[in-house]
């Protein structure tokens, strides 16, 4: 199992994070908020919290609050995890081995999915009903999401 690294994110809502992961193709995601569970490597062992090595002892293992288990990620891989920090935001826990698949570009796409789902959740909370969603290219050549809405 390769060493894990952390990447700070702006994700603060586990429900939206899980929905964003589903939109990225990870439909089986564990929500362990308040009861983090160990991340498992491709050899079935754990990386120790201090990064010193591998262990079979779950009590010494690196743990995460939101986990995509390796069996739900194609090919040989390690678990993908997100740990909720004291600031309320999640850190992505990605193994060195998986850093090509779960790269900065992948995290940016996840951030986009999260942002859009956050807007939708906020609109619903405000009593706004989305009637249509479309995309268009803006003057800078970037795709934008456009919503049509009505008061619920």
GROMACS .gro file of N, CA and C in nm:
model
  456
    1UNK      N    1   0.085  -0.117   0.000
    1UNK     CA    2   0.000   0.000   0.000
    1UNK      C    3   0.089   0.123   0.000
    2UNK      N    4   0.058   0.216  -0.083
    2UNK     CA    5   0.138   0.337  -0.090
    2UNK      C    6   0.097   0.435   0.018
    3UNK      N    7   0.179   0.535   0.037
    3UNK     CA    8   0.153   0.637   0.138
    3UNK      C    9   0.034   0.723   0.096
    4UNK      N   10  -0.044   0.766   0.195
    4UNK     CA   11  -0.157   0.854   0.169
    4UNK      C   12  -0.114   0.999   0.182
    5UNK      N   13  -0.176   1.086   0.103
    5UNK     CA   14  -0.155   1.230   0.119
    5UNK      C   15  -0.291   1.295   0.139
    6UNK      N   16  -0.289   1.414   0.197
    6UNK     CA   17  -0.412   1.488   0.224
    6UNK      C   18  -0.420   1.609   0.133
    7UNK      N   19  -0.540   1.640   0.088
    7UNK     CA   20  -0.565   1.760   0.009
    7UNK      C   21  -0.684   1.833   0.071
    8UNK      N   22  -0.662   1.955   0.117
    8UNK     CA   23  -0.769   2.033   0.177
    8UNK      C   24  -0.873   2.068   0.071
    9UNK      N   25  -1.000   2.062   0.107
    9UNK     CA   26  -1.109   2.098   0.016
    9UNK      C   27  -1.197   2.202   0.084
   10UNK      N   28  -1.293   2.252   0.011
   10UNK     CA   29  -1.393   2.343   0.066
   10UNK      C   30  -1.523   2.269   0.098
   11UNK      N   31  -1.523   2.138   0.085
   11UNK     CA   32  -1.643   2.059   0.109
   11UNK      C   33  -1.676   2.061   0.258
   12UNK      N   34  -1.799   2.097   0.293
   12UNK     CA   35  -1.838   2.102   0.433
   12UNK      C   36  -1.964   2.021   0.462
   13UNK      N   37  -2.034   1.977   0.358
   13UNK     CA   38  -2.160   1.905   0.374
   13UNK      C   39  -2.141   1.762   0.323
   14UNK      N   40  -2.147   1.665   0.416
   14UNK     CA   41  -2.124   1.525   0.378
   14UNK      C   42  -2.227   1.476   0.277
   15UNK      N   43  -2.351   1.516   0.294
   15UNK     CA   44  -2.458   1.473   0.202
   15UNK      C   45  -2.428   1.519   0.060
   16UNK      N   46  -2.386   1.644   0.045
   16UNK     CA   47  -2.354   1.696  -0.089
   16UNK      C   48  -2.227   1.630  -0.142
   17UNK      N   49  -2.128   1.609  -0.057
   17UNK     CA   50  -2.005   1.541  -0.099
   17UNK      C   51  -2.037   1.402  -0.153
   18UNK      N   52  -2.120   1.328  -0.084
   18UNK     CA   53  -2.157   1.193  -0.127
   18UNK      C   54  -2.233   1.197  -0.259
   19UNK      N   55  -2.322   1.295  -0.274
   19UNK     CA   56  -2.395   1.309  -0.401
   19UNK      C   57  -2.300   1.348  -0.514
   20UNK      N   58  -2.202   1.433  -0.486
   20UNK     CA   59  -2.104   1.472  -0.588
   20UNK      C   60  -2.019   1.352  -0.629
   21UNK      N   61  -1.979   1.270  -0.532
   21UNK     CA   62  -1.905   1.147  -0.564
   21UNK      C   63  -1.990   1.055  -0.652
   22UNK      N   64  -2.119   1.045  -0.621
   22UNK     CA   65  -2.210   0.962  -0.702
   22UNK      C   66  -2.217   1.016  -0.845
   23UNK      N   67  -2.221   1.148  -0.859
   23UNK     CA   68  -2.224   1.209  -0.992
   23UNK      C   69  -2.096   1.180  -1.070
   24UNK      N   70  -1.987   1.153  -0.998
   24UNK     CA   71  -1.858   1.120  -1.060
   24UNK      C   72  -1.845   0.969  -1.084
   25UNK      N   73  -1.950   0.893  -1.051
   25UNK     CA   74  -1.949   0.749  -1.077
   25UNK      C   75  -1.928   0.662  -0.955
   26UNK      N   76  -1.907   0.721  -0.838
   26UNK     CA   77  -1.887   0.644  -0.714
   26UNK      C   78  -2.020   0.636  -0.641
   27UNK      N   79  -2.099   0.537  -0.675
   27UNK     CA   80  -2.235   0.529  -0.623
   27UNK      C   81  -2.246   0.460  -0.488
   28UNK      N   82  -2.142   0.390  -0.446
   28UNK     CA   83  -2.143   0.325  -0.315
   28UNK      C   84  -2.039   0.395  -0.228
   29UNK      N   85  -2.089   0.479  -0.138
   29UNK     CA   86  -2.003   0.561  -0.053
   29UNK      C   87  -2.049   0.546   0.091
   30UNK      N   88  -1.954   0.527   0.182
   30UNK     CA   89  -1.986   0.515   0.324
   30UNK      C   90  -1.985   0.653   0.390
   31UNK      N   91  -2.088   0.679   0.471
   31UNK     CA   92  -2.094   0.801   0.551
   31UNK      C   93  -2.073   0.759   0.696
   32UNK      N   94  -1.954   0.784   0.747
   32UNK     CA   95  -1.917   0.744   0.883
   32UNK      C   96  -1.892   0.866   0.971
   33UNK      N   97  -1.965   0.975   0.948
   33UNK     CA   98  -1.942   1.098   1.023
   33UNK      C   99  -1.958   1.069   1.172
   34UNK      N  100  -1.857   1.109   1.247
   34UNK     CA  101  -1.857   1.087   1.391
   34UNK      C  102  -1.802   0.952   1.433
   35UNK      N  103  -1.791   0.859   1.339
   35UNK     CA  104  -1.737   0.725   1.366
   35UNK      C  105  -1.647   0.684   1.251
   36UNK      N  106  -1.536   0.757   1.231
   36UNK     CA  107  -1.448   0.726   1.117
   36UNK      C  108  -1.398   0.581   1.120
   37UNK      N  109  -1.383   0.525   1.002
   37UNK     CA  110  -1.337   0.387   0.988
   37UNK      C  111  -1.203   0.384   0.914
   38UNK      N  112  -1.126   0.275   0.933
   38UNK     CA  113  -0.995   0.263   0.869
   38UNK      C  114  -1.004   0.257   0.716
   39UNK      N  115  -0.903   0.318   0.653
   39UNK     CA  116  -0.886   0.306   0.509
   39UNK      C  117  -0.803   0.181   0.480
   40UNK      N  118  -0.848   0.103   0.383
   40UNK     CA  119  -0.783  -0.024   0.350
   40UNK      C  120  -0.705  -0.008   0.221
   41UNK      N  121  -0.584  -0.063   0.219
   41UNK     CA  122  -0.499  -0.059   0.101
   41UNK      C  123  -0.526  -0.176   0.009
   42UNK      N  124  -0.463  -0.175  -0.107
   42UNK     CA  125  -0.490  -0.279  -0.207
   42UNK      C  126  -0.444  -0.417  -0.161
   43UNK      N  127  -0.356  -0.424  -0.062
   43UNK     CA  128  -0.313  -0.554  -0.008
   43UNK      C  129  -0.399  -0.598   0.110
   44UNK      N  130  -0.500  -0.519   0.144
   44UNK     CA  131  -0.590  -0.555   0.254
   44UNK      C  132  -0.540  -0.513   0.391
   45UNK      N  133  -0.432  -0.437   0.396
   45UNK     CA  134  -0.382  -0.389   0.525
   45UNK      C  135  -0.411  -0.239   0.538
   46UNK      N  136  -0.366  -0.181   0.649
   46UNK     CA  137  -0.390  -0.041   0.677
   46UNK      C  138  -0.258   0.035   0.678
   47UNK      N  139  -0.266   0.164   0.646
   47UNK     CA  140  -0.152   0.255   0.664
   47UNK      C  141  -0.166   0.311   0.805
   48UNK      N  142  -0.056   0.318   0.877
   48UNK     CA  143  -0.062   0.370   1.014
   48UNK      C  144  -0.084   0.521   1.012
   49UNK      N  145  -0.144   0.572   1.118
   49UNK     CA  146  -0.176   0.714   1.129
   49UNK      C  147  -0.050   0.799   1.114
   50UNK      N  148   0.061   0.753   1.172
   50UNK     CA  149   0.184   0.831   1.166
   50UNK      C  150   0.259   0.816   1.034
   51UNK      N  151   0.204   0.734   0.942
   51UNK     CA  152   0.267   0.715   0.811
   51UNK      C  153   0.392   0.630   0.813
   52UNK      N  154   0.418   0.566   0.928
   52UNK     CA  155   0.542   0.490   0.943
   52UNK      C  156   0.539   0.355   0.873
   53UNK      N  157   0.424   0.307   0.836
   53UNK     CA  158   0.420   0.177   0.770
   53UNK      C  159   0.281   0.119   0.762
   54UNK      N  160   0.278  -0.012   0.752
   54UNK     CA  161   0.154  -0.086   0.737
   54UNK      C  162   0.122  -0.159   0.867
   55UNK      N  163  -0.007  -0.187   0.886
   55UNK     CA  164  -0.048  -0.259   1.005
   55UNK      C  165  -0.174  -0.339   0.975
   56UNK      N  166  -0.195  -0.444   1.050
   56UNK     CA  167  -0.320  -0.520   1.045
   56UNK      C  168  -0.412  -0.477   1.158
   57UNK      N  169  -0.362  -0.390   1.249
   57UNK     CA  170  -0.435  -0.343   1.366
   57UNK      C  171  -0.517  -0.218   1.329
   58UNK      N  172  -0.648  -0.234   1.323
   58UNK     CA  173  -0.737  -0.124   1.284
   58UNK      C  174  -0.727  -0.005   1.380
   59UNK      N  175  -0.691  -0.030   1.505
   59UNK     CA  176  -0.680   0.078   1.603
   59UNK      C  177  -0.567   0.175   1.568
   60UNK      N  178  -0.468   0.129   1.494
   60UNK     CA  179  -0.353   0.212   1.457
   60UNK      C  180  -0.368   0.273   1.317
   61UNK      N  181  -0.478   0.243   1.252
   61UNK     CA  182  -0.496   0.279   1.111
   61UNK      C  183  -0.541   0.423   1.089
   62UNK      N  184  -0.505   0.476   0.973
   62UNK     CA  185  -0.556   0.604   0.925
   62UNK      C  186  -0.705   0.585   0.898
   63UNK      N  187  -0.789   0.678   0.945
   63UNK     CA  188  -0.935   0.662   0.935
   63UNK      C  189  -0.996   0.780   0.860
   64UNK      N  190  -1.116   0.756   0.805
   64UNK     CA  191  -1.187   0.860   0.731
   64UNK      C  192  -1.335   0.857   0.764
   65UNK      N  193  -1.400   0.973   0.746
   65UNK     CA  194  -1.543   0.988   0.773
   65UNK      C  195  -1.630   0.950   0.653
   66UNK      N  196  -1.582   0.978   0.534
   66UNK     CA  197  -1.651   0.943   0.410
   66UNK      C  198  -1.553   0.858   0.330
   67UNK      N  199  -1.599   0.738   0.290
   67UNK     CA  200  -1.507   0.644   0.224
   67UNK      C  201  -1.570   0.582   0.100
   68UNK      N  202  -1.491   0.579  -0.008
   68UNK     CA  203  -1.523   0.495  -0.124
   68UNK      C  204  -1.427   0.377  -0.112
   69UNK      N  205  -1.484   0.260  -0.087
   69UNK     CA  206  -1.401   0.140  -0.069
   69UNK      C  207  -1.340   0.099  -0.202
   70UNK      N  208  -1.223   0.042  -0.194
   70UNK     CA  209  -1.145   0.003  -0.311
   70UNK      C  210  -1.220  -0.092  -0.402
   71UNK      N  211  -1.308  -0.175  -0.347
   71UNK     CA  212  -1.382  -0.270  -0.432
   71UNK      C  213  -1.482  -0.199  -0.523
   72UNK      N  214  -1.513  -0.071  -0.495
   72UNK     CA  215  -1.604   0.006  -0.579
   72UNK      C  216  -1.530   0.101  -0.674
   73UNK      N  217  -1.397   0.089  -0.677
   73UNK     CA  218  -1.314   0.167  -0.768
   73UNK      C  219  -1.249   0.065  -0.862
   74UNK      N  220  -1.253   0.089  -0.990
   74UNK     CA  221  -1.203  -0.012  -1.083
   74UNK      C  222  -1.052  -0.032  -1.072
   75UNK      N  223  -1.010  -0.155  -1.094
   75UNK     CA  224  -0.868  -0.189  -1.095
   75UNK      C  225  -0.808  -0.200  -0.956
   76UNK      N  226  -0.680  -0.234  -0.950
   76UNK     CA  227  -0.613  -0.241  -0.820
   76UNK      C  228  -0.600  -0.100  -0.763
   77UNK      N  229  -0.645  -0.082  -0.642
   77UNK     CA  230  -0.648   0.051  -0.583
   77UNK      C  231  -0.657   0.044  -0.432
   78UNK      N  232  -0.650   0.158  -0.368
   78UNK     CA  233  -0.669   0.173  -0.224
   78UNK      C  234  -0.800   0.245  -0.201
   79UNK      N  235  -0.849   0.240  -0.078
   79UNK     CA  236  -0.969   0.317  -0.044
   79UNK      C  237  -0.943   0.466  -0.065
   80UNK      N  238  -1.048   0.538  -0.100
   80UNK     CA  239  -1.046   0.683  -0.113
   80UNK      C  240  -1.123   0.738   0.006
   81UNK      N  241  -1.065   0.831   0.080
   81UNK     CA  242  -1.132   0.881   0.200
   81UNK      C  243  -1.137   1.031   0.210
   82UNK      N  244  -1.228   1.078   0.295
   82UNK     CA  245  -1.242   1.219   0.328
   82UNK      C  246  -1.260   1.230   0.478
   83UNK      N  247  -1.176   1.313   0.540
   83UNK     CA  248  -1.177   1.331   0.685
   83UNK      C  249  -1.230   1.470   0.716
   84UNK      N  250  -1.329   1.477   0.805
   84UNK     CA  251  -1.383   1.607   0.845
   84UNK      C  252  -1.292   1.669   0.950
   85UNK      N  253  -1.243   1.790   0.921
   85UNK     CA  254  -1.153   1.858   1.011
   85UNK      C  255  -1.225   1.940   1.115
   86UNK      N  256  -1.149   1.996   1.208
   86UNK     CA  257  -1.205   2.079   1.314
   86UNK      C  258  -1.274   2.204   1.258
   87UNK      N  259  -1.232   2.248   1.138
   87UNK     CA  260  -1.293   2.364   1.073
   87UNK      C  261  -1.423   2.329   1.001
   88UNK      N  262  -1.463   2.201   1.005
   88UNK     CA  263  -1.586   2.156   0.939
   88UNK      C  264  -1.570   2.119   0.794
   89UNK      N  265  -1.450   2.136   0.740
   89UNK     CA  266  -1.425   2.104   0.599
   89UNK      C  267  -1.352   1.971   0.588
   90UNK      N  268  -1.375   1.904   0.476
   90UNK     CA  269  -1.316   1.773   0.453
   90UNK      C  270  -1.179   1.784   0.388
   91UNK      N  271  -1.091   1.694   0.426
   91UNK     CA  272  -0.964   1.674   0.358
   91UNK      C  273  -0.976   1.545   0.279
   92UNK      N  274  -0.937   1.547   0.154
   92UNK     CA  275  -0.934   1.425   0.074
   92UNK      C  276  -0.810   1.346   0.112
   93UNK      N  277  -0.825   1.216   0.133
   93UNK     CA  278  -0.714   1.127   0.165
   93UNK      C  279  -0.696   1.034   0.046
   94UNK      N  280  -0.588   1.056  -0.028
   94UNK     CA  281  -0.564   0.984  -0.153
   94UNK      C  282  -0.426   0.920  -0.146
   95UNK      N  283  -0.420   0.792  -0.181
   95UNK     CA  284  -0.291   0.724  -0.178
   95UNK      C  285  -0.203   0.774  -0.294
   96UNK      N  286  -0.074   0.766  -0.272
   96UNK     CA  287   0.022   0.804  -0.376
   96UNK      C  288  -0.003   0.721  -0.502
   97UNK      N  289  -0.032   0.593  -0.483
   97UNK     CA  290  -0.057   0.501  -0.595
   97UNK      C  291  -0.176   0.549  -0.680
   98UNK      N  292  -0.278   0.605  -0.614
   98UNK     CA  293  -0.400   0.647  -0.684
   98UNK      C  294  -0.399   0.793  -0.725
   99UNK      N  295  -0.287   0.862  -0.706
   99UNK     CA  296  -0.284   1.006  -0.733
   99UNK      C  297  -0.297   1.040  -0.881
  100UNK      N  298  -0.275   0.945  -0.969
  100UNK     CA  299  -0.298   0.970  -1.111
  100UNK      C  300  -0.448   0.970  -1.140
  101UNK      N  301  -0.519   0.871  -1.087
  101UNK     CA  302  -0.664   0.861  -1.106
  101UNK      C  303  -0.736   0.972  -1.029
  102UNK      N  304  -0.697   0.994  -0.905
  102UNK     CA  305  -0.759   1.096  -0.819
  102UNK      C  306  -0.663   1.214  -0.807
  103UNK      N  307  -0.642   1.280  -0.919
  103UNK     CA  308  -0.546   1.390  -0.932
  103UNK      C  309  -0.610   1.524  -0.895
  104UNK      N  310  -0.532   1.629  -0.907
  104UNK     CA  311  -0.584   1.764  -0.884
  104UNK      C  312  -0.696   1.795  -0.983
  105UNK      N  313  -0.684   1.748  -1.106
  105UNK     CA  314  -0.790   1.770  -1.205
  105UNK      C  315  -0.918   1.696  -1.165
  106UNK      N  316  -0.904   1.574  -1.112
  106UNK     CA  317  -1.020   1.499  -1.065
  106UNK      C  318  -1.085   1.572  -0.948
  107UNK      N  319  -1.004   1.622  -0.854
  107UNK     CA  320  -1.058   1.698  -0.741
  107UNK      C  321  -1.128   1.824  -0.789
  108UNK      N  322  -1.079   1.888  -0.893
  108UNK     CA  323  -1.144   2.007  -0.948
  108UNK      C  324  -1.281   1.973  -1.006
  109UNK      N  325  -1.291   1.858  -1.074
  109UNK     CA  326  -1.422   1.815  -1.127
  109UNK      C  327  -1.518   1.783  -1.012
  110UNK      N  328  -1.466   1.720  -0.907
  110UNK     CA  329  -1.548   1.690  -0.789
  110UNK      C  330  -1.596   1.821  -0.725
  111UNK      N  331  -1.508   1.919  -0.719
  111UNK     CA  332  -1.543   2.050  -0.664
  111UNK      C  333  -1.657   2.114  -0.745
  112UNK      N  334  -1.651   2.101  -0.878
  112UNK     CA  335  -1.757   2.154  -0.963
  112UNK      C  336  -1.890   2.085  -0.938
  113UNK      N  337  -1.888   1.952  -0.927
  113UNK     CA  338  -2.011   1.878  -0.896
  113UNK      C  339  -2.066   1.921  -0.760
  114UNK      N  340  -1.977   1.932  -0.662
  114UNK     CA  341  -2.018   1.973  -0.527
  114UNK      C  342  -2.082   2.112  -0.531
  115UNK      N  343  -2.018   2.206  -0.600
  115UNK     CA  344  -2.068   2.343  -0.606
  115UNK      C  345  -2.208   2.347  -0.667
  116UNK      N  346  -2.227   2.273  -0.775
  116UNK     CA  347  -2.359   2.274  -0.840
  116UNK      C  348  -2.465   2.213  -0.749
  117UNK      N  349  -2.433   2.102  -0.686
  117UNK     CA  350  -2.530   2.038  -0.595
  117UNK      C  351  -2.558   2.127  -0.473
  118UNK      N  352  -2.459   2.202  -0.430
  118UNK     CA  353  -2.478   2.295  -0.319
  118UNK      C  354  -2.575   2.406  -0.358
  119UNK      N  355  -2.564   2.458  -0.480
  119UNK     CA  356  -2.656   2.560  -0.530
  119UNK      C  357  -2.798   2.505  -0.533
  120UNK      N  358  -2.813   2.384  -0.585
  120UNK     CA  359  -2.946   2.322  -0.595
  120UNK      C  360  -3.006   2.305  -0.456
  121UNK      N  361  -2.927   2.258  -0.360
  121UNK     CA  362  -2.977   2.238  -0.223
  121UNK      C  363  -3.017   2.373  -0.161
  122UNK      N  364  -2.937   2.475  -0.184
  122UNK     CA  365  -2.967   2.608  -0.131
  122UNK      C  366  -3.095   2.663  -0.192
  123UNK      N  367  -3.111   2.645  -0.322
  123UNK     CA  368  -3.233   2.692  -0.389
  123UNK      C  369  -3.356   2.623  -0.333
  124UNK      N  370  -3.348   2.494  -0.312
  124UNK     CA  371  -3.462   2.420  -0.255
  124UNK      C  372  -3.494   2.470  -0.116
  125UNK      N  373  -3.390   2.495  -0.036
  125UNK     CA  374  -3.410   2.544   0.101
  125UNK      C  375  -3.477   2.681   0.099
  126UNK      N  376  -3.453   2.760  -0.005
  126UNK     CA  377  -3.512   2.892  -0.018
  126UNK      C  378  -3.652   2.887  -0.080
  127UNK      N  379  -3.698   2.766  -0.111
  127UNK     CA  380  -3.832   2.752  -0.168
  127UNK      C  381  -3.838   2.776  -0.317
  128UNK      N  382  -3.725   2.758  -0.384
  128UNK     CA  383  -3.719   2.777  -0.529
  128UNK      C  384  -3.722   2.640  -0.596
  129UNK      N  385  -3.806   2.628  -0.699
  129UNK     CA  386  -3.819   2.503  -0.774
  129UNK      C  387  -3.746   2.520  -0.907
  130UNK      N  388  -3.654   2.430  -0.936
  130UNK     CA  389  -3.580   2.435  -1.062
  130UNK      C  390  -3.669   2.374  -1.170
  131UNK      N  391  -3.690   2.450  -1.278
  131UNK     CA  392  -3.775   2.402  -1.386
  131UNK      C  393  -3.695   2.353  -1.506
  132UNK      N  394  -3.569   2.399  -1.518
  132UNK     CA  395  -3.485   2.357  -1.630
  132UNK      C  396  -3.338   2.382  -1.596
  133UNK      N  397  -3.254   2.294  -1.646
  133UNK     CA  398  -3.109   2.309  -1.632
  133UNK      C  399  -3.048   2.293  -1.769
  134UNK      N  400  -2.961   2.385  -1.807
  134UNK     CA  401  -2.893   2.374  -1.935
  134UNK      C  402  -2.751   2.428  -1.919
  135UNK      N  403  -2.670   2.407  -2.021
  135UNK     CA  404  -2.535   2.461  -2.020
  135UNK      C  405  -2.517   2.549  -2.143
  136UNK      N  406  -2.429   2.645  -2.129
  136UNK     CA  407  -2.395   2.732  -2.243
  136UNK      C  408  -2.249   2.772  -2.228
  137UNK      N  409  -2.191   2.813  -2.338
  137UNK     CA  410  -2.051   2.858  -2.338
  137UNK      C  411  -2.051   3.010  -2.324
  138UNK      N  412  -1.975   3.061  -2.227
  138UNK     CA  413  -1.970   3.206  -2.206
  138UNK      C  414  -1.867   3.270  -2.298
  139UNK      N  415  -1.851   3.402  -2.287
  139UNK     CA  416  -1.761   3.477  -2.375
  139UNK      C  417  -1.615   3.435  -2.361
  140UNK      N  418  -1.579   3.379  -2.245
  140UNK     CA  419  -1.442   3.333  -2.223
  140UNK      C  420  -1.421   3.189  -2.270
  141UNK      N  421  -1.525   3.130  -2.330
  141UNK     CA  422  -1.515   2.994  -2.380
  141UNK      C  423  -1.534   2.886  -2.275
  142UNK      N  424  -1.585   2.924  -2.158
  142UNK     CA  425  -1.609   2.828  -2.051
  142UNK      C  426  -1.756   2.788  -2.047
  143UNK      N  427  -1.781   2.663  -2.011
  143UNK     CA  428  -1.918   2.618  -1.997
  143UNK      C  429  -1.977   2.670  -1.866
  144UNK      N  430  -2.102   2.715  -1.873
  144UNK     CA  431  -2.176   2.761  -1.756
  144UNK      C  432  -2.303   2.680  -1.744
  145UNK      N  433  -2.346   2.658  -1.622
  145UNK     CA  434  -2.474   2.594  -1.597
  145UNK      C  435  -2.576   2.704  -1.577
  146UNK      N  436  -2.690   2.691  -1.644
  146UNK     CA  437  -2.797   2.790  -1.635
  146UNK      C  438  -2.923   2.720  -1.586
  147UNK      N  439  -2.985   2.780  -1.485
  147UNK     CA  440  -3.108   2.724  -1.429
  147UNK      C  441  -3.225   2.817  -1.461
  148UNK      N  442  -3.339   2.755  -1.490
  148UNK     CA  443  -3.465   2.827  -1.492
  148UNK      C  444  -3.536   2.783  -1.366
  149UNK      N  445  -3.603   2.875  -1.302
  149UNK     CA  446  -3.664   2.841  -1.174
  149UNK      C  447  -3.793   2.917  -1.152
  150UNK      N  448  -3.868   2.870  -1.055
  150UNK     CA  449  -3.993   2.934  -1.014
  150UNK      C  450  -4.007   2.920  -0.864
  151UNK      N  451  -4.076   3.012  -0.803
  151UNK     CA  452  -4.101   2.999  -0.660
  151UNK      C  453  -4.192   2.878  -0.639
  152UNK      N  454  -4.156   2.798  -0.540
  152UNK     CA  455  -4.235   2.677  -0.512
  152UNK      C  456  -4.365   2.710  -0.443
   0.00000   0.00000   0.00000
